Short mmCIF file of C-alpha atoms and ligand atoms in Angstrom, two decimals:
data_model
loop_
_atom_site.label_atom_id
_atom_site.label_comp_id
_atom_site.label_asym_id
_atom_site.label_seq_id
_atom_site.Cartn_x
_atom_site.Cartn_y
_atom_site.Cartn_z
CA MET A 457 -30.89 5.07 9.03
CA TYR A 458 -30.64 6.36 5.52
CA THR A 459 -31.94 9.53 4.03
CA PHE A 460 -31.75 8.96 0.33
CA ILE A 461 -32.47 12.22 -1.37
CA LYS A 462 -31.45 13.23 -4.84
CA ILE A 463 -32.32 16.86 -5.07
CA ALA A 464 -33.96 17.35 -8.42
CA THR A 465 -33.40 21.07 -8.39
CA PHE A 466 -30.94 22.83 -10.57
CA PHE A 467 -29.54 26.22 -9.88
CA ALA A 468 -27.88 28.86 -11.89
CA HIS A 469 -24.32 29.68 -11.00
CA LEU A 470 -22.12 32.10 -12.87
CA GLY A 471 -24.62 31.99 -15.66
CA LEU A 472 -24.18 28.24 -16.09
CA VAL A 473 -26.38 25.43 -14.86
CA PHE A 474 -24.90 22.72 -12.68
CA ALA A 475 -26.45 19.59 -11.28
CA GLN A 476 -26.56 19.44 -7.51
CA SER A 477 -26.53 16.10 -5.77
CA ARG A 478 -27.13 15.23 -2.18
CA ILE A 479 -25.48 12.39 -0.36
CA THR A 480 -25.80 11.22 3.22
CA ILE A 481 -23.01 9.81 5.32
CA ASP A 482 -23.98 7.38 8.01
CA ILE A 483 -21.33 7.13 10.70
CA SER A 484 -23.05 4.20 12.40
CA GLU A 485 -22.61 1.98 9.34
CA THR A 486 -18.99 0.86 9.59
CA HIS A 487 -16.98 -1.14 7.07
CA GLN A 488 -13.27 -2.05 6.96
CA GLU A 489 -10.51 -0.47 9.04
CA ILE A 490 -7.86 1.45 7.07
CA ASP A 491 -4.19 0.64 7.70
CA GLY A 492 -2.81 3.15 5.22
CA PHE A 493 -0.99 3.91 2.01
CA GLY A 494 2.62 3.37 1.10
CA VAL A 495 5.61 2.44 -1.01
CA SER A 496 8.74 0.28 -1.12
CA GLN A 497 12.40 1.15 -1.75
CA ALA A 498 13.33 -2.45 -2.55
CA PHE A 499 16.04 -3.58 -5.02
CA THR A 500 18.81 -0.93 -4.37
CA ARG A 501 16.34 2.01 -4.38
CA ALA A 502 16.80 2.62 -0.64
CA ALA A 503 20.61 2.68 -1.06
CA GLU A 504 20.41 5.16 -3.97
CA PHE A 505 18.03 7.28 -1.90
CA GLU A 506 20.34 7.23 1.14
CA ALA A 507 23.32 8.18 -1.04
CA MET A 508 21.69 11.44 -2.21
CA ASP A 509 22.87 14.83 -0.95
CA PRO A 510 21.18 15.64 2.38
CA GLU A 511 18.98 18.44 1.08
CA PRO A 512 17.25 16.70 -1.83
CA ARG A 513 17.17 13.50 0.21
CA GLN A 514 15.20 15.28 2.94
CA LYS A 515 12.92 16.70 0.29
CA GLY A 516 12.27 13.19 -1.05
CA LEU A 517 11.46 11.88 2.40
CA ASP A 518 9.16 14.84 3.01
CA TYR A 519 7.29 14.22 -0.25
CA LEU A 520 6.62 10.65 0.84
CA PHE A 521 5.87 11.01 4.50
CA ASN A 522 5.38 14.64 5.61
CA THR A 523 1.74 15.45 6.42
CA THR A 524 2.15 19.17 5.63
CA THR A 525 4.39 19.16 2.55
CA GLY A 526 4.01 15.59 1.23
CA ALA A 527 1.65 12.69 0.87
CA GLY A 528 1.72 11.55 4.50
CA LEU A 529 2.23 7.90 3.55
CA THR A 530 1.98 5.51 6.49
CA ILE A 531 3.22 2.09 5.28
CA ILE A 532 6.61 0.93 3.99
CA ARG A 533 7.30 -2.42 2.38
CA ASN A 534 10.84 -3.73 2.70
CA ARG A 535 12.31 -6.66 0.80
CA ILE A 536 13.85 -9.58 2.67
CA GLY A 537 16.81 -10.31 0.42
CA SER A 538 17.41 -13.82 -0.90
CA THR A 539 20.57 -13.53 -3.00
CA SER A 540 24.07 -14.38 -1.75
CA ASP A 541 24.68 -10.62 -1.61
CA ASP A 542 21.66 -9.48 0.36
CA SER A 543 20.37 -12.50 2.32
CA ILE A 544 20.97 -12.84 6.09
CA LEU A 545 21.92 -16.47 5.46
CA PRO A 546 24.07 -16.30 2.32
CA GLN A 547 25.92 -19.58 2.98
CA ASN A 548 24.11 -22.88 2.72
CA PRO A 549 24.34 -24.32 6.25
CA GLY A 550 24.56 -27.73 4.58
CA SER A 551 21.33 -29.25 5.73
CA PRO A 552 18.00 -28.13 7.22
CA ASP A 553 19.13 -29.41 10.63
CA ALA A 554 22.50 -27.63 10.67
CA THR A 555 23.07 -24.50 12.74
CA PRO A 556 22.59 -21.46 10.52
CA GLU A 557 25.24 -18.73 10.58
CA TYR A 558 23.28 -15.55 10.08
CA VAL A 559 25.02 -12.38 8.98
CA TRP A 560 23.73 -8.86 9.64
CA ASP A 561 25.40 -5.77 8.14
CA GLY A 562 23.16 -3.29 9.96
CA SER A 563 22.04 -1.78 6.70
CA ASP A 564 19.99 -4.36 4.81
CA SER A 565 20.56 -2.51 1.52
CA SER A 566 19.78 0.82 3.30
CA GLN A 567 16.30 -0.37 4.23
CA VAL A 568 17.29 0.06 7.91
CA TRP A 569 18.03 3.73 7.15
CA PHE A 570 14.77 4.07 5.19
CA SER A 571 12.73 2.44 7.99
CA LYS A 572 14.26 4.72 10.63
CA GLU A 573 13.63 7.83 8.52
CA ALA A 574 10.01 6.73 7.99
CA MET A 575 9.65 6.16 11.73
CA LYS A 576 10.70 9.77 12.37
CA TYR A 577 7.45 10.78 10.63
CA GLY A 578 5.44 8.43 12.81
CA ILE A 579 5.16 5.55 10.35
CA SER A 580 4.40 2.43 12.35
CA THR A 581 3.41 -0.11 9.68
CA ILE A 582 6.55 -1.87 8.45
CA TYR A 583 5.93 -4.76 6.08
CA ALA A 584 8.86 -7.14 5.48
CA ASN A 585 8.34 -9.28 2.41
CA ALA A 586 10.53 -12.07 1.02
CA TRP A 587 10.47 -12.55 -2.74
CA SER A 588 12.00 -16.01 -2.36
CA ALA A 589 13.78 -18.30 0.06
CA PRO A 590 17.56 -18.59 -0.53
CA GLY A 591 18.29 -20.90 -3.46
CA TYR A 592 19.62 -23.83 -1.41
CA MET A 593 16.19 -24.11 0.29
CA LYS A 594 14.40 -24.56 -3.07
CA THR A 595 13.59 -27.26 -5.58
CA ASN A 596 15.53 -25.46 -8.33
CA GLY A 597 18.54 -24.57 -6.17
CA ASN A 598 18.20 -20.94 -7.22
CA GLU A 599 16.63 -17.93 -5.55
CA ALA A 600 15.51 -16.76 -9.02
CA ASN A 601 13.51 -18.48 -11.77
CA GLY A 602 10.65 -19.76 -9.64
CA GLY A 603 10.98 -23.12 -7.98
CA TYR A 604 9.38 -24.16 -4.70
CA LEU A 605 10.36 -24.19 -1.05
CA CYS A 606 11.61 -27.75 -0.35
CA GLY A 607 9.02 -29.56 1.77
CA VAL A 608 5.81 -27.75 0.83
CA SER A 609 3.02 -30.07 -0.25
CA GLY A 610 4.00 -32.09 -3.33
CA ARG A 611 7.57 -30.69 -3.48
CA SER A 612 10.43 -32.55 -1.88
CA CYS A 613 14.19 -32.22 -2.23
CA GLN A 614 17.09 -34.60 -1.71
CA SER A 615 18.60 -32.07 0.73
CA GLY A 616 15.52 -32.41 2.98
CA ASP A 617 12.61 -30.31 4.22
CA TRP A 618 13.61 -26.67 4.58
CA ARG A 619 10.33 -25.26 5.87
CA GLN A 620 11.42 -24.93 9.53
CA MET A 621 14.73 -23.34 8.51
CA TYR A 622 12.91 -20.83 6.28
CA ALA A 623 10.51 -19.96 9.13
CA ASN A 624 13.44 -19.51 11.51
CA TYR A 625 15.24 -17.38 8.92
CA LEU A 626 12.28 -15.04 8.49
CA THR A 627 11.97 -14.82 12.26
CA GLN A 628 15.67 -13.96 12.55
CA TYR A 629 15.16 -11.15 10.03
CA VAL A 630 12.44 -9.71 12.26
CA ARG A 631 14.75 -10.09 15.27
CA PHE A 632 17.59 -8.21 13.56
CA TYR A 633 15.20 -5.37 12.87
CA ALA A 634 13.96 -5.39 16.46
CA GLN A 635 17.58 -5.11 17.55
CA GLU A 636 17.90 -2.01 15.33
CA GLY A 637 14.86 -0.53 17.11
CA ILE A 638 12.59 -1.15 14.12
CA PRO A 639 9.42 -3.10 14.92
CA VAL A 640 8.45 -5.07 11.86
CA THR A 641 4.64 -5.33 12.02
CA HIS A 642 3.90 -7.58 9.05
CA VAL A 643 5.93 -10.35 7.43
CA ALA A 644 5.39 -12.38 4.29
CA PHE A 645 7.20 -15.28 2.69
CA LEU A 646 5.96 -15.05 -0.91
CA ASN A 647 5.95 -12.42 -3.65
CA GLU A 648 4.13 -13.06 -6.95
CA PRO A 649 4.10 -16.85 -6.38
CA ASP A 650 2.11 -17.15 -9.63
CA TYR A 651 4.91 -15.68 -11.72
CA VAL A 652 8.31 -17.09 -12.67
CA THR A 653 11.03 -14.63 -13.53
CA SER A 654 14.78 -14.21 -13.77
CA TYR A 655 15.08 -12.31 -10.46
CA SER A 656 14.08 -13.41 -6.95
CA SER A 657 10.93 -15.47 -7.30
CA MET A 658 9.35 -18.52 -5.71
CA GLN A 659 6.24 -20.37 -6.72
CA SER A 660 3.37 -21.51 -4.55
CA ASP A 661 -0.33 -22.18 -4.69
CA GLY A 662 -2.61 -21.70 -1.71
CA ASN A 663 -2.27 -25.31 -0.51
CA GLN A 664 1.52 -25.18 -0.62
CA ALA A 665 1.46 -21.91 1.30
CA ALA A 666 -0.88 -23.58 3.80
CA SER A 667 1.75 -26.30 4.36
CA PHE A 668 4.14 -23.59 5.58
CA ILE A 669 2.06 -20.89 7.29
CA PRO A 670 1.48 -22.70 10.63
CA ILE A 671 5.23 -23.39 10.87
CA LEU A 672 6.03 -19.71 10.39
CA HIS A 673 3.33 -18.74 12.87
CA GLU A 674 4.78 -21.09 15.47
CA ALA A 675 8.36 -19.91 14.85
CA LEU A 676 7.40 -16.24 15.33
CA GLU A 677 5.40 -16.99 18.45
CA THR A 678 8.14 -19.10 20.02
CA ALA A 679 10.65 -16.29 19.42
CA GLY A 680 8.41 -13.71 21.12
CA PHE A 681 7.19 -12.21 17.84
CA GLY A 682 3.64 -13.42 18.08
CA ASN A 683 2.75 -9.74 17.69
CA VAL A 684 3.90 -9.80 14.04
CA THR A 685 1.17 -10.30 11.48
CA ILE A 686 1.65 -12.78 8.66
CA ASN A 687 0.59 -11.61 5.19
CA CYS A 688 -0.03 -13.74 2.14
CA CYS A 689 0.57 -13.94 -0.83
CA ASP A 690 1.22 -10.83 -2.98
CA ALA A 691 -0.05 -12.55 -6.12
CA MET A 692 0.29 -10.83 -9.52
CA GLY A 693 -3.30 -9.63 -9.46
CA TRP A 694 -6.64 -9.80 -7.72
CA PRO A 695 -8.06 -12.73 -9.75
CA SER A 696 -5.11 -15.06 -9.03
CA GLN A 697 -4.99 -13.98 -5.40
CA ARG A 698 -8.68 -14.88 -5.22
CA THR A 699 -7.87 -18.45 -6.24
CA ILE A 700 -5.01 -18.69 -3.74
CA THR A 701 -7.18 -17.16 -1.00
CA SER A 702 -9.98 -19.68 -1.51
CA GLN A 703 -7.39 -22.47 -1.00
CA LEU A 704 -6.03 -20.78 2.11
CA VAL A 705 -9.49 -20.29 3.57
CA ALA A 706 -10.46 -23.89 2.85
CA ALA A 707 -7.24 -25.02 4.57
CA GLY A 708 -8.13 -23.07 7.71
CA MET A 709 -5.34 -20.47 7.31
CA GLU A 710 -7.39 -17.46 8.41
CA GLU A 711 -6.49 -18.51 11.96
CA TYR A 712 -2.80 -17.84 11.31
CA LEU A 713 -2.85 -14.97 8.81
CA GLY A 714 -3.62 -11.31 9.39
CA VAL A 715 -3.82 -9.84 5.91
CA ILE A 716 -4.49 -11.14 2.38
CA THR A 717 -2.21 -9.21 0.02
CA SER A 718 -2.36 -8.84 -3.74
CA HIS A 719 -0.75 -6.82 -6.53
CA MET A 720 -2.74 -5.29 -9.40
CA TYR A 721 -0.70 -6.13 -12.53
CA THR A 722 -3.04 -8.85 -13.83
CA GLY A 723 -6.23 -7.45 -12.37
CA ASP A 724 -7.19 -4.56 -10.10
CA PRO A 725 -8.94 -5.11 -6.79
CA ASP A 726 -12.53 -4.26 -7.78
CA SER A 727 -14.78 -6.28 -5.48
CA PRO A 728 -14.29 -7.84 -2.01
CA MET A 729 -12.17 -10.95 -1.56
CA ASN A 730 -13.98 -13.88 0.06
CA THR A 731 -12.26 -13.78 3.46
CA ARG A 732 -12.84 -12.38 6.92
CA LEU A 733 -9.25 -11.09 6.91
CA LYS A 734 -8.17 -7.60 5.96
CA THR A 735 -6.98 -7.17 2.36
CA TRP A 736 -4.19 -4.95 1.04
CA GLN A 737 -3.08 -4.04 -2.48
CA THR A 738 0.68 -4.17 -1.81
CA GLU A 739 2.25 -3.37 -5.16
CA GLY A 740 0.99 -1.45 -8.15
CA CYS A 741 2.65 0.82 -10.67
CA ASP A 742 3.02 1.89 -14.24
CA LEU A 743 5.61 -0.41 -15.79
CA ASP A 744 5.29 1.03 -19.30
CA SER A 745 5.75 4.78 -19.38
CA ARG A 746 8.66 7.14 -19.10
CA TRP A 747 8.67 9.40 -16.01
CA CYS A 748 5.54 11.53 -16.07
CA THR A 749 4.17 14.08 -13.61
CA THR A 750 0.78 14.46 -15.33
CA TRP A 751 -2.41 14.58 -13.33
CA TYR A 752 -4.79 14.04 -16.24
CA SER A 753 -4.30 13.92 -20.01
CA ASN A 754 -5.91 10.87 -21.60
CA GLY A 755 -6.31 8.41 -18.79
CA GLY A 756 -2.88 6.79 -19.23
CA LEU A 757 -1.32 4.60 -16.56
CA CYS A 758 1.26 7.18 -15.50
CA GLU A 759 -1.38 9.80 -14.67
CA GLY A 760 -2.45 10.77 -11.19
CA MET A 761 -6.16 10.64 -11.99
CA THR A 762 -5.79 7.03 -13.13
CA TRP A 763 -4.35 6.07 -9.75
CA ALA A 764 -6.95 8.16 -7.91
CA ASN A 765 -9.58 5.99 -9.65
CA LYS A 766 -7.72 2.78 -8.80
CA ILE A 767 -7.38 3.72 -5.12
CA HIS A 768 -11.07 4.63 -4.94
CA THR A 769 -12.14 1.37 -6.56
CA GLY A 770 -9.79 -0.60 -4.29
CA ILE A 771 -10.77 1.02 -1.02
CA VAL A 772 -14.49 1.52 -1.64
CA ASN A 773 -15.49 -1.29 -4.04
CA ALA A 774 -13.04 -3.99 -2.97
CA GLY A 775 -12.89 -3.05 0.72
CA LEU A 776 -9.08 -2.77 0.87
CA SER A 777 -7.43 -1.62 4.10
CA ALA A 778 -4.22 -0.47 2.35
CA TYR A 779 -3.01 0.58 -1.06
CA LEU A 780 0.67 0.68 -1.98
CA TYR A 781 2.47 1.97 -5.03
CA TRP A 782 5.68 0.10 -6.02
CA GLU A 783 8.59 2.44 -5.33
CA GLY A 784 8.73 5.81 -3.62
CA VAL A 785 11.76 7.92 -4.58
CA GLU A 786 14.20 7.07 -7.40
CA VAL A 787 17.32 8.84 -8.67
CA ASN A 788 18.03 9.21 -12.38
CA GLN A 789 15.43 6.65 -13.49
CA PHE A 790 13.55 8.92 -15.86
CA GLN A 791 12.90 6.01 -18.23
CA ALA A 792 10.18 4.78 -15.86
CA SER A 793 7.09 5.83 -13.92
CA SER A 794 7.14 2.89 -11.53
CA TYR A 795 7.78 5.28 -8.64
CA LEU A 796 6.17 8.43 -7.20
CA VAL A 797 8.98 10.98 -6.76
CA ALA A 798 11.92 11.56 -9.16
CA SER A 799 15.26 13.18 -8.60
CA ASP A 800 18.28 13.95 -10.77
CA GLY A 801 20.29 14.23 -7.63
CA THR A 802 19.59 17.95 -7.19
CA ASN A 803 15.96 18.59 -8.05
CA VAL A 804 13.17 16.56 -6.51
CA ILE A 805 9.99 16.18 -8.52
CA PRO A 806 6.64 14.87 -7.28
CA SER A 807 4.25 13.19 -9.73
CA GLY A 808 0.51 13.51 -10.12
CA ARG A 809 0.45 9.95 -8.78
CA LEU A 810 1.99 11.10 -5.51
CA TRP A 811 -0.80 13.66 -5.10
CA ALA A 812 -3.43 10.99 -5.84
CA PHE A 813 -2.04 9.05 -2.89
CA ALA A 814 -1.90 12.24 -0.80
CA MET A 815 -5.61 12.91 -1.28
CA TRP A 816 -6.25 9.69 0.61
CA SER A 817 -3.29 9.26 2.90
CA LEU A 818 -3.28 12.76 4.40
CA PHE A 819 -6.91 12.55 5.49
CA VAL A 820 -7.78 8.84 5.88
CA ARG A 821 -5.33 7.94 8.60
CA PRO A 822 -4.42 4.53 10.05
CA GLY A 823 -7.22 3.16 12.21
CA ALA A 824 -9.94 5.04 10.28
CA LYS A 825 -13.12 3.13 9.50
CA ARG A 826 -14.89 3.37 6.22
CA VAL A 827 -18.50 4.40 6.89
CA GLY A 828 -21.80 4.22 5.01
CA THR A 829 -22.77 6.57 2.20
CA SER A 830 -26.06 6.81 0.36
CA GLY A 831 -27.14 8.81 -2.61
CA SER A 832 -24.90 9.31 -5.60
CA VAL A 833 -23.13 12.01 -7.57
CA ASN A 834 -23.07 11.60 -11.34
CA GLY A 835 -19.69 10.13 -12.40
CA VAL A 836 -18.16 10.69 -8.97
CA GLY A 837 -16.84 8.01 -6.59
CA VAL A 838 -17.56 8.72 -2.97
CA GLY A 839 -15.68 7.26 0.00
CA ALA A 840 -16.36 8.32 3.60
CA PHE A 841 -14.23 7.56 6.67
CA GLN A 842 -14.16 8.30 10.36
CA ASN A 843 -10.71 8.70 11.83
CA THR A 844 -9.79 7.60 15.36
CA ASP A 845 -9.82 11.26 16.50
CA GLY A 846 -13.48 11.48 15.46
CA SER A 847 -12.87 13.54 12.36
CA VAL A 848 -14.58 12.52 9.11
CA ALA A 849 -12.97 12.52 5.67
CA VAL A 850 -14.97 12.32 2.47
CA VAL A 851 -13.05 11.65 -0.74
CA PHE A 852 -14.74 12.55 -4.05
CA THR A 853 -13.17 11.10 -7.19
CA ASN A 854 -14.63 12.78 -10.27
CA ASN A 855 -13.55 10.92 -13.35
CA GLY A 856 -16.10 12.76 -15.45
CA ASN A 857 -15.49 15.97 -17.38
CA SER A 858 -18.03 18.17 -15.68
CA ARG A 859 -18.13 19.86 -12.35
CA GLN A 860 -20.49 18.41 -9.77
CA ASP A 861 -21.90 20.35 -6.82
CA VAL A 862 -22.52 18.21 -3.78
CA ILE A 863 -24.48 18.64 -0.56
CA ILE A 864 -23.36 16.30 2.21
CA GLY A 865 -25.74 15.43 5.02
CA PHE A 866 -24.87 13.29 8.02
CA SER A 867 -26.37 10.72 10.26
CA GLY A 868 -24.65 10.34 13.63
CA PHE A 869 -22.20 13.22 13.05
CA ALA A 870 -22.51 16.98 13.28
CA PRO A 871 -19.80 18.86 11.39
CA SER A 872 -18.55 21.98 13.16
CA ALA A 873 -15.52 22.87 11.06
CA GLY A 874 -14.03 21.62 7.86
CA VAL A 875 -11.55 22.14 5.07
CA ALA A 876 -11.78 20.89 1.52
CA TYR A 877 -8.72 20.14 -0.65
CA LEU A 878 -8.51 19.84 -4.41
CA THR A 879 -6.13 18.06 -6.73
CA ASP A 880 -6.53 18.42 -10.50
CA ASN A 881 -4.43 19.64 -13.44
CA LYS A 882 -3.89 23.04 -11.76
CA ASN A 883 -3.90 22.18 -8.07
CA SER A 884 -2.08 19.74 -5.82
CA VAL A 885 -3.80 19.33 -2.44
CA ALA A 886 -4.86 23.02 -2.57
CA GLU A 887 -7.54 24.37 -0.25
CA THR A 888 -10.82 24.85 -2.05
CA GLU A 889 -14.11 26.34 -0.95
CA SER A 890 -16.64 24.49 1.12
CA THR A 891 -19.37 25.69 3.42
CA ILE A 892 -21.09 24.26 6.49
CA ALA A 893 -24.57 25.37 7.41
CA ASP A 894 -27.15 23.62 9.61
CA GLY A 895 -25.13 20.44 9.77
CA VAL A 896 -24.86 20.20 6.00
CA VAL A 897 -21.70 20.65 3.96
CA SER A 898 -21.59 22.01 0.39
CA VAL A 899 -18.64 21.56 -1.93
CA SER A 900 -17.90 21.61 -5.69
CA VAL A 901 -15.95 18.84 -7.38
CA PRO A 902 -14.42 19.93 -10.71
CA GLY A 903 -14.13 17.47 -13.58
CA ARG A 904 -11.10 15.10 -13.57
CA ALA A 905 -10.38 15.97 -9.96
CA VAL A 906 -10.24 14.59 -6.46
CA VAL A 907 -11.73 16.67 -3.63
CA THR A 908 -11.29 15.53 -0.05
CA VAL A 909 -13.31 17.19 2.68
CA LYS A 910 -11.95 16.88 6.22
CA LEU A 911 -14.52 17.62 8.93
CA MET A 912 -14.31 17.98 12.66
CA GLY A 913 -17.31 17.05 14.76
CA GLU A 914 -18.94 19.16 17.47
C1 NAG B 430 7.30 18.43 7.68
O1 NAG B 430 7.51 19.61 7.01
C2 NAG B 430 7.39 20.77 7.87
C3 NAG B 430 7.43 21.99 6.95
O2 NAG B 430 8.60 22.03 6.18
C4 NAG B 430 8.51 20.71 8.87
O3 NAG B 430 8.44 21.79 9.73
C5 NAG B 430 8.40 19.41 9.67
O4 NAG B 430 9.51 19.30 10.55
C6 NAG B 430 8.37 18.23 8.78
N1 NAG B 430 8.00 17.03 9.53
C7 NAG B 430 8.89 16.05 9.80
C8 NAG B 430 8.42 14.97 10.68
O5 NAG B 430 10.03 16.05 9.36
C1 NAG B 431 6.83 -7.42 19.21
O1 NAG B 431 7.48 -7.93 20.36
C2 NAG B 431 8.87 -7.84 20.32
C3 NAG B 431 9.45 -8.61 21.49
O2 NAG B 431 8.82 -8.21 22.67
C4 NAG B 431 9.30 -6.37 20.29
O3 NAG B 431 10.68 -6.28 20.24
C5 NAG B 431 8.66 -5.72 19.07
O4 NAG B 431 8.93 -4.34 19.08
C6 NAG B 431 7.17 -5.98 19.04
N1 NAG B 431 6.69 -5.57 17.71
C7 NAG B 431 5.65 -4.81 17.52
C8 NAG B 431 5.26 -4.58 16.15
O5 NAG B 431 4.99 -4.33 18.45
#
């Protein structure tokens, strides 16, 4: 049931006149389940993080994961190494039928440390993602520079069909983590398969992926890891992942996969993917700017407000269940903004982007369901969610310049207590005023700001 009321009254406040809008949140209208928000420490970033002095290192971890002092992120994305230095099968066994001699150093480029630290904060979504198979399994004999997995449709190699060996190898990686006490929950065998580059990369279209996915599914199940979800395909952007997804769906792969994953570099998630599977945006960042902590200046890619808008569009308009930035904490990498928290080894500095993630991740917790909203607020994105504990979070993303006053009514929920938090140029997840009266909540959303209202039911 909707009550769709736009109050056409204006009221004077502090001598100024503000528009007041009314929205209604309908708890009985449920959309996608939320898995969370997160980062990676791939490509030596976990090792540099682990090597920090204990105090700033703890501060960095707190900024990422702590629910009182940080962003409360809930997903990590680890890289399954494919080079002769970081792969668990660095030596070519000789043929796809030979017995592989796996090696495990207990560190996995410090991603074991990072995973265990994340788990101390309650993180339970651990995504292991291979950028490529080892070179000897590929058409180009190299783990870099694209090339295909030998044996996928239309790609054969003299050395044979390596699909089963690659599936066993990914399963063994999951087993090594299980032995470390780290339950990998999601695994993927491709990263940016639509992009060829001089570091770890492997090409695939949807049909080629479909000629491997059932083999991986079977290998995991046979090894007792049928509880691990297979993700695909971390394409460069939403439009190319759409193409790959349509091939996967046509090939019947929804039966084997759990999550369709995409990056945002060549196109943001802005409308739903055609699949019954969950969708995640698994890697996004600013690749162009120097380190910046700005919340809002001119809408640039390093600014927090920009990412607040992207997360809103992804979760609300595209129906994403997760949104991940590229890296979390980096040390002495001030030439870049491709990560959320910077350190010079002593000081630890959060960015506006971190607080954009916090405005979602602290309040929209894993297992939450997006719920219905009706009515609108001029220039303000509205997302509403019910958490598994019954609490409701409403995230307002005001990309306009002017303050908007909002009245929130409910259908199927009676708010008894609530707190509103504000992030803008002057505040980072700071408490801001809100009132509850007669089952209706009132809150102000300043311009270029995110306000999240967290409400407990009766
Ligand atoms: C989060 O930060 C608070 C405040 O500093 C601290 O007491 C708590 O132990 C931290 N949580 C974790 C899981 O480390
Ligand atoms: C999946 O099952 C295996 C084997 O029983 C176990 O070690 C692992 O922790 C489980 N993983 C998850 C994500 O529950």
